[in-house]
Amino acid sequence: MYHRALLEKTWEIVGKYLSDLPARHVGARDAVEDLRARLRRPLPQDPGDPAGVIDFLARECDGGIVASSGPRYFGFVTGGALPASLALDMIATAWDQNAVLSISSPAAAVAEEVAGEWILELLDLPRESSLGIVTGCQMANFTCLAAARHDVLQRFGWNIEKKGLFGAPQVNVLAGEEAHATIHVALRMLGFGTQHIQTVPADDQGRMIPGDLEKILRKMEGPVIVCAQAGNVNTGAFDPVGEITDVARGGNAWVHVDGAFGLWGALAPSVAPLLKGFEKADSWATDAHKWLNVPYDSGIAIVRHSAAHRASMSLRAPYYIGASGEIRDPSQWVPESSRRARGFPLYACIASLGRAGIASMVERNCRQAKLMAELLSEDPNVQILNDVVLNQVLVRFMPESGDTDLFTGDVTRRVQREGTCWAGGTMWKGKAAMRISVSNWATTEKDIEASAQAIRRVLKEALEA
Ligand SMILES: *Cc1c(COP(=O)(O)O)cnc(C)c1O
């Protein structure tokens, strides 16, 4: 058999990791210096025994592994790995397909195509939209905004792919005050320059104010791109996307929605009203490795106007003999050429959860975030900074005396070291906060209770220190 003994050894390591995962110390136990000391060796000149390589890496990396796919990791916005999705990711690695053209892997191309159709149906987005499966929402934002750039300039008779931005009509780019950093990076990579982005004011929860957008648009001439957001990375708040598209329509603008995790709220009855009208936008970027709990890496770019999408990403070479007619070549919709077969784990995720399973996962995580906020705010030294409308909670720790920002940072680091759970730090409206994001399929109410207890215990220690 092909590497049978090695794969059995691998399976043992994987099986043990996954069964220990729920009880694991959540943060990394080893510092970067320790890991460097163990991993940095002279470049091997001769072949090594593969079994030895596996043992060495599994052993020496273990203390630097973060249990981020476990049920009590609340850092950033981090999904776990659903069992069926994890399995198909591993199988995809074994198949080692190149999902560049349908001819290089017909199965990878079709799995991606069907997963894409399901996603449009799940989110109830226009069925004529095209999709690109990319590495994450950063690249999804980039892909969508490249299509936007093509389309708004074409309306002014300019072919961006041929002529570039030199001498092009000036494109007005607007983004909310609280737009995610990756929007700025995407715009920068598209040649717009961050200084060129006009900021639309946001309210106390970080939502773009449509009235302010309208005032800015009224004074504008030429092509316009508006970047809205569904799910603020700190508060979870939603820009009023429906209103924004109504306002922008008058101005003949392209409206893009960054919905890295928030877009999936459309499936949860308690969240759906906050997304009212989001289907009227022109493009949507989201992640599968966040709230859908597909393993890294998996992002999704959705574009209403498939011709603009295709024109902006199109890839041609004499040896790229792609499909003819109705068959979809995956690489024609993304910035990548050779690429991993991300369609398999994505298909497996949706097939194993179904609409009801995704909806209940999202709804459950939102309920758990509210429970976390309730349990923490029973402590007089805790302040919750946001309206908990989604899966995000901003926590501020109040000292008896001294600097609240420093104290909040200190408690956050103590929570990370303690290991029951892990949450990161942030700044919200000039105030330091600990940021809790509940995004894992396996998180239970017990996990929330145990984590809230641990946080309060650590807070008490910090107050007494
Ligand atoms: C996470 C996130 C992104 C970036 O997504 P990646 O998957 O890290 O590339 C963009 N926008 C928002 C709102 C996010 O939360």
CSV table of C-alpha atoms and ligand atoms in Angstrom, one decimal:
chain,number,residue,atom,x,y,z
A,1,MET,CA,0.0,0.0,0.0
A,2,TYR,CA,1.0,3.6,-0.6
A,3,HIS,CA,2.7,5.0,2.5
A,4,ARG,CA,0.3,2.9,4.6
A,5,ALA,CA,2.4,2.9,7.8
A,6,LEU,CA,3.0,6.6,7.6
A,7,LEU,CA,-0.7,7.3,7.1
A,8,GLU,CA,-1.6,5.1,10.0
A,9,LYS,CA,0.9,7.0,12.2
A,10,THR,CA,-0.6,10.3,10.9
A,11,TRP,CA,-4.1,9.1,11.7
A,12,GLU,CA,-3.0,8.3,15.3
A,13,ILE,CA,-1.7,11.8,15.7
A,14,VAL,CA,-4.8,13.4,14.2
A,15,GLY,CA,-7.2,11.2,16.2
A,16,LYS,CA,-5.5,11.9,19.5
A,17,TYR,CA,-5.4,15.7,18.8
A,18,LEU,CA,-9.1,15.8,17.9
A,19,SER,CA,-10.1,13.7,21.0
A,20,ASP,CA,-8.0,15.8,23.3
A,21,LEU,CA,-9.1,19.1,21.7
A,22,PRO,CA,-12.1,20.0,23.9
A,23,ALA,CA,-10.1,19.6,27.1
A,24,ARG,CA,-6.9,21.2,25.8
A,25,HIS,CA,-5.3,24.3,27.3
A,26,VAL,CA,-6.7,26.7,24.7
A,27,GLY,CA,-3.8,29.1,24.1
A,28,ALA,CA,-0.4,28.1,23.0
A,29,ARG,CA,1.8,27.0,25.9
A,30,ASP,CA,5.2,27.6,24.2
A,31,ALA,CA,6.6,30.9,23.3
A,32,VAL,CA,7.9,31.7,19.9
A,33,GLU,CA,11.5,31.6,21.1
A,34,ASP,CA,11.1,28.0,22.5
A,35,LEU,CA,9.7,26.9,19.2
A,36,ARG,CA,12.5,28.5,17.3
A,37,ALA,CA,15.0,26.9,19.5
A,38,ARG,CA,13.5,23.5,18.8
A,39,LEU,CA,12.7,23.8,15.1
A,40,ARG,CA,15.7,25.8,13.8
A,41,ARG,CA,18.3,23.3,12.7
A,42,PRO,CA,20.9,23.3,10.0
A,43,LEU,CA,19.4,22.7,6.5
A,44,PRO,CA,19.2,18.9,6.1
A,45,GLN,CA,21.6,17.9,3.3
A,46,ASP,CA,20.4,14.3,3.1
A,47,PRO,CA,17.0,12.6,3.0
A,48,GLY,CA,15.5,12.0,6.5
A,49,ASP,CA,13.3,9.1,7.5
A,50,PRO,CA,9.7,10.3,6.9
A,51,ALA,CA,8.3,8.6,10.1
A,52,GLY,CA,11.0,10.4,12.0
A,53,VAL,CA,10.1,13.8,10.4
A,54,ILE,CA,6.4,13.3,11.3
A,55,ASP,CA,7.2,12.3,14.9
A,56,PHE,CA,9.7,15.2,15.3
A,57,LEU,CA,7.3,17.9,14.0
A,58,ALA,CA,4.2,16.5,15.8
A,59,ARG,CA,6.1,16.5,19.1
A,60,GLU,CA,8.0,19.7,18.9
A,61,CYS,CA,5.1,21.8,17.5
A,62,ASP,CA,2.5,20.6,20.0
A,63,GLY,CA,3.1,23.3,22.6
A,64,GLY,CA,2.8,26.0,19.9
A,65,ILE,CA,-0.5,24.8,18.6
A,66,VAL,CA,-3.5,26.9,19.5
A,67,ALA,CA,-6.8,25.0,20.1
A,68,SER,CA,-8.5,27.5,17.8
A,69,SER,CA,-10.8,24.9,16.3
A,70,GLY,CA,-11.9,23.9,19.8
A,71,PRO,CA,-15.2,25.0,21.6
A,72,ARG,CA,-13.7,27.6,23.9
A,73,TYR,CA,-11.6,29.6,21.5
A,74,PHE,CA,-13.2,33.0,21.1
A,75,GLY,CA,-10.4,34.8,19.4
A,76,PHE,CA,-10.8,36.9,16.2
A,77,VAL,CA,-13.7,35.3,14.4
A,78,THR,CA,-12.7,31.7,14.2
A,79,GLY,CA,-14.7,28.7,13.1
A,80,GLY,CA,-13.8,25.1,13.9
A,81,ALA,CA,-13.8,22.2,11.5
A,82,LEU,CA,-17.1,20.4,11.1
A,83,PRO,CA,-16.5,16.6,11.0
A,84,ALA,CA,-17.6,16.0,7.4
A,85,SER,CA,-15.8,19.1,6.2
A,86,LEU,CA,-12.6,18.2,8.0
A,87,ALA,CA,-12.8,14.7,6.4
A,88,LEU,CA,-13.2,16.0,2.9
A,89,ASP,CA,-10.4,18.5,3.4
A,90,MET,CA,-8.1,15.5,4.3
A,91,ILE,CA,-9.4,13.5,1.4
A,92,ALA,CA,-8.9,16.5,-0.9
A,93,THR,CA,-5.3,16.6,0.3
A,94,ALA,CA,-4.8,13.0,-0.6
A,95,TRP,CA,-6.5,13.5,-4.0
A,96,ASP,CA,-4.2,16.5,-4.4
A,97,GLN,CA,-6.3,17.9,-7.2
A,98,ASN,CA,-5.5,21.1,-9.0
A,99,ALA,CA,-8.8,23.0,-9.2
A,100,VAL,CA,-7.6,25.3,-11.9
A,101,LEU,CA,-9.6,24.1,-14.9
A,102,SER,CA,-12.4,21.6,-15.1
A,103,ILE,CA,-10.1,19.4,-17.3
A,104,SER,CA,-7.5,19.3,-14.5
A,105,SER,CA,-10.2,18.0,-12.0
A,106,PRO,CA,-13.7,17.6,-13.2
A,107,ALA,CA,-14.9,16.5,-9.7
A,108,ALA,CA,-13.3,19.5,-8.0
A,109,ALA,CA,-14.9,21.8,-10.6
A,110,VAL,CA,-18.4,20.4,-10.2
A,111,ALA,CA,-18.2,20.2,-6.4
A,112,GLU,CA,-17.4,23.9,-6.3
A,113,GLU,CA,-20.1,24.7,-8.9
A,114,VAL,CA,-22.8,22.9,-6.9
A,115,ALA,CA,-21.6,24.3,-3.6
A,116,GLY,CA,-21.9,27.7,-5.2
A,117,GLU,CA,-25.5,27.1,-6.4
A,118,TRP,CA,-26.4,26.0,-2.8
A,119,ILE,CA,-24.8,29.1,-1.3
A,120,LEU,CA,-26.9,31.4,-3.6
A,121,GLU,CA,-30.0,29.4,-2.6
A,122,LEU,CA,-29.1,29.5,1.2
A,123,LEU,CA,-28.5,33.2,1.2
A,124,ASP,CA,-31.3,33.8,-1.3
A,125,LEU,CA,-29.1,35.9,-3.6
A,126,PRO,CA,-29.8,36.5,-7.3
A,127,ARG,CA,-29.4,33.1,-9.0
A,128,GLU,CA,-27.6,34.6,-12.0
A,129,SER,CA,-24.7,35.6,-9.7
A,130,SER,CA,-21.2,34.1,-10.2
A,131,LEU,CA,-19.0,32.8,-7.5
A,132,GLY,CA,-15.3,32.5,-6.9
A,133,ILE,CA,-13.9,30.3,-4.2
A,134,VAL,CA,-10.9,32.0,-2.8
A,135,THR,CA,-8.6,31.7,0.3
A,136,GLY,CA,-10.6,34.0,2.6
A,137,CYS,CA,-12.6,37.1,2.8
A,138,GLN,CA,-9.6,39.3,2.1
A,139,MET,CA,-9.4,37.8,-1.4
A,140,ALA,CA,-13.1,37.7,-1.7
A,141,ASN,CA,-13.2,41.5,-1.1
A,142,PHE,CA,-10.4,41.9,-3.6
A,143,THR,CA,-12.2,39.8,-6.3
A,144,CYS,CA,-15.6,41.5,-5.8
A,145,LEU,CA,-14.0,45.0,-5.9
A,146,ALA,CA,-12.0,44.1,-9.0
A,147,ALA,CA,-15.4,43.3,-10.7
A,148,ALA,CA,-16.8,46.6,-9.3
A,149,ARG,CA,-13.8,48.5,-10.7
A,150,HIS,CA,-14.4,46.9,-14.1
A,151,ASP,CA,-18.1,47.6,-14.1
A,152,VAL,CA,-18.1,51.2,-12.9
A,153,LEU,CA,-15.4,52.2,-15.3
A,154,GLN,CA,-17.0,50.4,-18.2
A,155,ARG,CA,-20.1,52.6,-17.7
A,156,PHE,CA,-17.8,55.5,-18.4
A,157,GLY,CA,-16.4,53.9,-21.6
A,158,TRP,CA,-13.1,52.8,-20.0
A,159,ASN,CA,-11.6,49.3,-20.3
A,160,ILE,CA,-9.6,48.9,-17.1
A,161,GLU,CA,-8.1,45.5,-18.0
A,162,LYS,CA,-6.7,47.0,-21.2
A,163,LYS,CA,-5.8,50.5,-20.2
A,164,GLY,CA,-5.2,50.3,-16.5
A,165,LEU,CA,-5.8,53.2,-14.1
A,166,PHE,CA,-3.5,55.6,-15.9
A,167,GLY,CA,-5.7,58.4,-17.3
A,168,ALA,CA,-8.9,56.6,-16.2
A,169,PRO,CA,-11.9,58.6,-15.0
A,170,GLN,CA,-11.5,59.1,-11.3
A,171,VAL,CA,-13.4,56.4,-9.3
A,172,ASN,CA,-15.1,57.6,-6.1
A,173,VAL,CA,-14.6,55.0,-3.5
A,174,LEU,CA,-16.6,55.2,-0.3
A,175,ALA,CA,-16.4,53.0,2.8
A,176,GLY,CA,-17.9,53.1,6.3
A,177,GLU,CA,-15.8,54.5,9.1
A,178,GLU,CA,-15.7,51.0,10.6
A,179,ALA,CA,-14.9,49.1,7.3
A,180,HIS,CA,-12.7,46.1,7.9
A,181,ALA,CA,-8.9,46.5,7.3
A,182,THR,CA,-9.1,44.1,4.4
A,183,ILE,CA,-11.3,46.4,2.4
A,184,HIS,CA,-8.5,49.0,2.6
A,185,VAL,CA,-6.0,46.4,1.5
A,186,ALA,CA,-8.1,45.2,-1.4
A,187,LEU,CA,-8.6,48.8,-2.6
A,188,ARG,CA,-4.9,49.4,-2.2
A,189,MET,CA,-4.1,46.3,-4.3
A,190,LEU,CA,-6.5,47.5,-6.9
A,191,GLY,CA,-4.6,50.8,-7.3
A,192,PHE,CA,-7.0,53.1,-5.5
A,193,GLY,CA,-4.7,54.1,-2.7
A,194,THR,CA,-5.9,54.3,0.9
A,195,GLN,CA,-5.9,58.1,1.0
A,196,HIS,CA,-8.3,58.1,-1.9
A,197,ILE,CA,-11.1,56.3,0.1
A,198,GLN,CA,-13.8,58.6,1.4
A,199,THR,CA,-15.0,57.7,4.8
A,200,VAL,CA,-18.7,57.6,5.6
A,201,PRO,CA,-19.5,58.3,9.3
A,202,ALA,CA,-20.8,55.4,11.5
A,203,ASP,CA,-22.9,55.4,14.6
A,204,ASP,CA,-22.0,54.2,18.2
A,205,GLN,CA,-22.2,50.5,17.1
A,206,GLY,CA,-20.2,51.0,14.0
A,207,ARG,CA,-23.1,51.1,11.4
A,208,MET,CA,-22.7,53.3,8.4
A,209,ILE,CA,-25.1,56.2,8.5
A,210,PRO,CA,-27.2,56.2,5.2
A,211,GLY,CA,-28.1,59.9,5.5
A,212,ASP,CA,-24.5,60.9,5.6
A,213,LEU,CA,-23.8,58.6,2.6
A,214,GLU,CA,-26.6,60.3,0.7
A,215,LYS,CA,-25.1,63.8,1.4
A,216,ILE,CA,-21.7,62.7,0.2
A,217,LEU,CA,-23.1,61.0,-3.0
A,218,ARG,CA,-25.1,64.0,-3.9
A,219,LYS,CA,-21.9,66.0,-4.4
A,220,MET,CA,-20.2,63.3,-6.5
A,221,GLU,CA,-19.7,62.9,-10.2
A,222,GLY,CA,-18.3,59.9,-12.1
A,223,PRO,CA,-18.0,56.2,-11.2
A,224,VAL,CA,-18.8,55.3,-7.6
A,225,ILE,CA,-18.1,52.2,-5.5
A,226,VAL,CA,-19.6,51.9,-2.0
A,227,CYS,CA,-18.3,49.4,0.5
A,228,ALA,CA,-20.8,48.3,3.1
A,229,GLN,CA,-20.4,45.8,5.9
A,230,ALA,CA,-22.6,43.0,7.3
A,231,GLY,CA,-21.2,42.1,10.7
A,232,ASN,CA,-18.7,44.5,12.4
A,233,VAL,CA,-15.7,42.6,13.5
A,234,ASN,CA,-15.9,44.2,17.0
A,235,THR,CA,-19.6,44.7,17.7
A,236,GLY,CA,-21.2,42.4,15.2
A,237,ALA,CA,-23.4,45.3,14.1
A,238,PHE,CA,-24.8,45.5,10.5
A,239,ASP,CA,-24.7,48.5,8.2
A,240,PRO,CA,-28.2,49.1,7.0
A,241,VAL,CA,-27.3,47.5,3.6
A,242,GLY,CA,-30.8,47.7,2.1
A,243,GLU,CA,-31.0,51.5,2.8
A,244,ILE,CA,-27.5,52.0,1.5
A,245,THR,CA,-28.3,50.3,-1.8
A,246,ASP,CA,-31.4,52.4,-2.1
A,247,VAL,CA,-29.4,55.6,-1.5
A,248,ALA,CA,-26.6,54.5,-3.9
A,249,ARG,CA,-28.9,53.4,-6.7
A,250,GLY,CA,-29.8,57.0,-7.4
A,251,GLY,CA,-26.1,57.7,-7.8
A,252,ASN,CA,-25.5,54.8,-10.2
A,253,ALA,CA,-23.0,53.2,-7.8
A,254,TRP,CA,-21.8,49.6,-7.3
A,255,VAL,CA,-22.5,48.5,-3.7
A,256,HIS,CA,-20.2,45.8,-2.2
A,257,VAL,CA,-21.0,44.0,1.0
A,258,ASP,CA,-18.2,42.7,3.2
A,259,GLY,CA,-20.1,40.0,5.1
A,260,ALA,CA,-17.2,37.7,6.2
A,261,PHE,CA,-19.2,36.1,9.0
A,262,GLY,CA,-22.3,38.3,9.3
A,263,LEU,CA,-23.8,37.3,6.0
A,264,TRP,CA,-24.7,33.9,7.5
A,265,GLY,CA,-27.0,35.7,9.9
A,266,ALA,CA,-29.4,35.8,7.0
A,267,LEU,CA,-30.3,32.2,7.9
A,268,ALA,CA,-31.0,32.9,11.5
A,269,PRO,CA,-34.5,34.2,12.3
A,270,SER,CA,-33.2,36.5,15.1
A,271,VAL,CA,-30.6,38.1,12.9
A,272,ALA,CA,-32.3,38.1,9.4
A,273,PRO,CA,-34.2,41.5,10.0
A,274,LEU,CA,-30.8,43.2,10.4
A,275,LEU,CA,-29.9,42.1,6.9
A,276,LYS,CA,-33.0,43.5,5.3
A,277,GLY,CA,-32.4,44.4,1.7
A,278,PHE,CA,-28.8,43.0,1.5
A,279,GLU,CA,-29.8,41.1,-1.6
A,280,LYS,CA,-30.1,44.4,-3.5
A,281,ALA,CA,-26.3,44.9,-3.5
A,282,ASP,CA,-24.0,44.1,-6.4
A,283,SER,CA,-21.4,41.9,-4.7
A,284,TRP,CA,-20.9,40.0,-1.5
A,285,ALA,CA,-17.8,38.7,0.1
A,286,THR,CA,-17.9,36.1,2.8
A,287,ASP,CA,-15.9,33.3,4.5
A,288,ALA,CA,-16.5,29.6,4.9
A,289,HIS,CA,-13.7,29.2,7.4
A,290,LYS,CA,-15.4,31.5,9.9
A,291,TRP,CA,-19.0,30.8,10.7
A,292,LEU,CA,-19.5,27.9,8.3
A,293,ASN,CA,-16.8,26.0,10.2
A,294,VAL,CA,-15.0,24.7,7.0
A,295,PRO,CA,-11.3,24.3,7.7
A,296,TYR,CA,-8.9,26.9,6.4
A,297,ASP,CA,-8.7,28.3,3.8
A,298,SER,CA,-12.0,29.1,2.3
A,299,GLY,CA,-13.5,32.4,1.2
A,300,ILE,CA,-16.4,33.1,-1.2
A,301,ALA,CA,-16.7,36.0,-3.7
A,302,ILE,CA,-20.3,36.5,-5.1
A,303,VAL,CA,-20.9,38.9,-7.9
A,304,ARG,CA,-24.4,39.7,-9.3
A,305,HIS,CA,-22.9,40.8,-12.7
A,306,SER,CA,-21.1,37.7,-13.9
A,307,ALA,CA,-19.7,39.4,-17.1
A,308,ALA,CA,-17.8,42.0,-15.0
A,309,HIS,CA,-16.6,39.3,-12.6
A,310,ARG,CA,-15.3,37.2,-15.5
A,311,ALA,CA,-13.7,40.1,-17.3
A,312,SER,CA,-11.8,41.2,-14.2
A,313,MET,CA,-10.4,37.7,-13.4
A,314,SER,CA,-10.1,36.1,-16.8
A,315,LEU,CA,-6.9,34.0,-17.3
A,316,ARG,CA,-5.7,33.0,-20.7
A,317,ALA,CA,-2.7,31.0,-21.9
A,318,PRO,CA,-2.2,28.7,-25.0
A,319,TYR,CA,-1.8,25.6,-22.8
A,320,TYR,CA,-4.8,26.5,-20.6
A,321,ILE,CA,-7.2,24.5,-22.7
A,322,GLY,CA,-10.3,25.1,-20.6
A,323,ALA,CA,-13.7,23.8,-21.0
A,324,SER,CA,-16.0,24.8,-23.8
A,325,GLY,CA,-19.6,25.8,-23.6
A,326,GLU,CA,-21.4,25.6,-20.3
A,327,ILE,CA,-18.6,24.0,-18.2
A,328,ARG,CA,-17.2,26.2,-15.5
A,329,ASP,CA,-13.5,26.6,-15.1
A,330,PRO,CA,-12.9,27.5,-11.4
A,331,SER,CA,-9.8,29.7,-12.0
A,332,GLN,CA,-11.7,32.1,-14.3
A,333,TRP,CA,-13.5,33.6,-11.3
A,334,VAL,CA,-10.5,34.1,-8.9
A,335,PRO,CA,-7.1,35.8,-8.8
A,336,GLU,CA,-5.4,32.4,-8.5
A,337,SER,CA,-4.2,29.9,-11.1
A,338,SER,CA,-3.2,26.6,-9.5
A,339,ARG,CA,-5.4,26.1,-6.5
A,340,ARG,CA,-6.5,23.7,-3.8
A,341,ALA,CA,-9.8,21.9,-4.3
A,342,ARG,CA,-11.8,24.0,-1.8
A,343,GLY,CA,-15.1,22.9,-3.2
A,344,PHE,CA,-14.9,19.5,-1.5
A,345,PRO,CA,-14.9,20.6,2.2
A,346,LEU,CA,-17.4,23.4,1.3
A,347,TYR,CA,-19.8,20.9,-0.3
A,348,ALA,CA,-19.4,18.5,2.6
A,349,CYS,CA,-20.1,21.3,5.1
A,350,ILE,CA,-23.4,22.3,3.5
A,351,ALA,CA,-24.4,18.6,2.8
A,352,SER,CA,-23.8,17.6,6.4
A,353,LEU,CA,-25.6,20.5,8.0
A,354,GLY,CA,-28.3,21.4,5.5
A,355,ARG,CA,-30.1,24.7,5.7
A,356,ALA,CA,-31.6,23.9,9.1
A,357,GLY,CA,-28.2,22.9,10.6
A,358,ILE,CA,-26.5,26.1,9.5
A,359,ALA,CA,-29.3,28.2,10.8
A,360,SER,CA,-29.3,26.5,14.1
A,361,MET,CA,-25.5,26.8,14.5
A,362,VAL,CA,-25.7,30.5,13.8
A,363,GLU,CA,-28.7,31.0,16.1
A,364,ARG,CA,-27.0,28.9,18.8
A,365,ASN,CA,-23.8,30.9,18.7
A,366,CYS,CA,-25.8,34.2,19.0
A,367,ARG,CA,-27.6,32.9,22.0
A,368,GLN,CA,-24.3,31.8,23.6
A,369,ALA,CA,-22.8,35.2,23.0
A,370,LYS,CA,-25.8,36.8,24.8
A,371,LEU,CA,-25.4,34.3,27.6
A,372,MET,CA,-21.7,35.1,27.9
A,373,ALA,CA,-22.5,38.8,28.2
A,374,GLU,CA,-25.2,38.1,30.8
A,375,LEU,CA,-22.9,35.9,32.9
A,376,LEU,CA,-20.0,38.4,32.8
A,377,SER,CA,-22.1,41.4,33.5
A,378,GLU,CA,-23.2,39.9,36.8
A,379,ASP,CA,-19.7,41.0,37.9
A,380,PRO,CA,-19.7,44.7,39.0
A,381,ASN,CA,-16.2,45.1,37.6
A,382,VAL,CA,-17.3,44.1,34.1
A,383,GLN,CA,-18.8,46.4,31.5
A,384,ILE,CA,-20.2,45.2,28.2
A,385,LEU,CA,-19.4,47.8,25.5
A,386,ASN,CA,-21.7,46.7,22.6
A,387,ASP,CA,-25.3,45.8,21.9
A,388,VAL,CA,-24.9,42.0,21.6
A,389,VAL,CA,-26.9,41.5,18.3
A,390,LEU,CA,-24.8,38.8,16.8
A,391,ASN,CA,-21.9,36.5,18.1
A,392,GLN,CA,-19.6,39.3,19.3
A,393,VAL,CA,-19.1,40.6,22.8
A,394,LEU,CA,-16.9,43.5,23.9
A,395,VAL,CA,-15.8,43.3,27.5
A,396,ARG,CA,-14.2,46.0,29.6
A,397,PHE,CA,-12.7,45.2,33.0
A,398,MET,CA,-12.9,48.0,35.6
A,399,PRO,CA,-10.1,48.3,38.2
A,400,GLU,CA,-10.8,49.6,41.7
A,401,SER,CA,-8.3,52.4,40.8
A,402,GLY,CA,-5.9,53.2,38.1
A,403,ASP,CA,-6.0,53.0,34.3
A,404,THR,CA,-8.9,50.9,32.8
A,405,ASP,CA,-7.3,50.4,29.5
A,406,LEU,CA,-4.1,48.9,31.1
A,407,PHE,CA,-6.2,46.8,33.5
A,408,THR,CA,-8.4,45.4,30.7
A,409,GLY,CA,-5.2,44.5,28.7
A,410,ASP,CA,-3.8,42.9,31.8
A,411,VAL,CA,-6.9,40.8,32.5
A,412,THR,CA,-7.1,39.8,28.8
A,413,ARG,CA,-3.5,38.4,29.0
A,414,ARG,CA,-4.3,36.6,32.2
A,415,VAL,CA,-7.3,35.0,30.6
A,416,GLN,CA,-5.2,33.8,27.7
A,417,ARG,CA,-2.5,32.3,30.1
A,418,GLU,CA,-5.1,30.6,32.3
A,419,GLY,CA,-6.1,28.4,29.4
A,420,THR,CA,-9.8,27.6,29.9
A,421,CYS,CA,-10.7,29.8,27.0
A,422,TRP,CA,-8.9,32.3,24.7
A,423,ALA,CA,-10.1,35.8,23.7
A,424,GLY,CA,-8.1,38.6,22.1
A,425,GLY,CA,-7.9,42.3,22.8
A,426,THR,CA,-9.1,45.3,20.8
A,427,MET,CA,-9.8,49.0,20.9
A,428,TRP,CA,-13.4,50.1,20.5
A,429,LYS,CA,-14.1,53.9,20.2
A,430,GLY,CA,-10.9,54.7,22.0
A,431,LYS,CA,-11.4,52.1,24.8
A,432,ALA,CA,-9.5,48.9,25.3
A,433,ALA,CA,-11.7,45.8,25.4
A,434,MET,CA,-11.5,42.0,25.4
A,435,ARG,CA,-13.2,40.7,22.3
A,436,ILE,CA,-15.2,37.5,22.5
A,437,SER,CA,-16.4,35.8,19.3
A,438,VAL,CA,-18.6,32.7,19.5
A,439,SER,CA,-18.3,31.0,16.1
A,440,ASN,CA,-17.7,27.3,16.7
A,441,TRP,CA,-20.1,24.5,15.8
A,442,ALA,CA,-19.1,22.5,18.9
A,443,THR,CA,-19.5,25.2,21.6
A,444,THR,CA,-22.0,24.3,24.3
A,445,GLU,CA,-23.7,26.3,27.0
A,446,LYS,CA,-21.4,24.5,29.5
A,447,ASP,CA,-18.4,25.9,27.6
A,448,ILE,CA,-19.8,29.4,27.9
A,449,GLU,CA,-20.5,28.9,31.6
A,450,ALA,CA,-17.0,27.4,32.3
A,451,SER,CA,-15.4,30.2,30.3
A,452,ALA,CA,-17.4,33.0,32.1
A,453,GLN,CA,-16.5,31.5,35.4
A,454,ALA,CA,-12.8,31.3,34.5
A,455,ILE,CA,-12.8,34.9,33.3
A,456,ARG,CA,-14.4,36.1,36.5
A,457,ARG,CA,-11.9,34.1,38.6
A,458,VAL,CA,-9.0,35.7,36.7
A,459,LEU,CA,-10.6,39.1,37.1
A,460,LYS,CA,-10.8,38.6,40.8
A,461,GLU,CA,-7.1,37.6,41.0
A,462,ALA,CA,-6.2,40.7,39.0
A,463,LEU,CA,-8.2,42.9,41.3
A,464,GLU,CA,-6.4,41.4,44.3
A,465,ALA,CA,-2.9,41.5,42.7
B,1,LIG,C1,-12.3,38.2,8.9
B,1,LIG,C2,-12.8,39.3,8.2
B,1,LIG,C3,-12.3,39.7,6.9
B,1,LIG,C4,-11.1,39.0,6.3
B,1,LIG,O1,-11.3,37.7,6.1
B,1,LIG,P1,-10.1,36.6,6.0
B,1,LIG,O2,-10.8,35.3,5.9
B,1,LIG,O3,-9.2,36.8,7.2
B,1,LIG,O4,-9.4,36.9,4.8
B,1,LIG,C5,-12.9,40.7,6.2
B,1,LIG,N1,-14.0,41.3,6.7
B,1,LIG,C6,-14.5,41.1,7.9
B,1,LIG,C7,-15.7,41.8,8.4
B,1,LIG,C8,-14.0,40.0,8.7
B,1,LIG,O5,-14.5,39.7,9.8
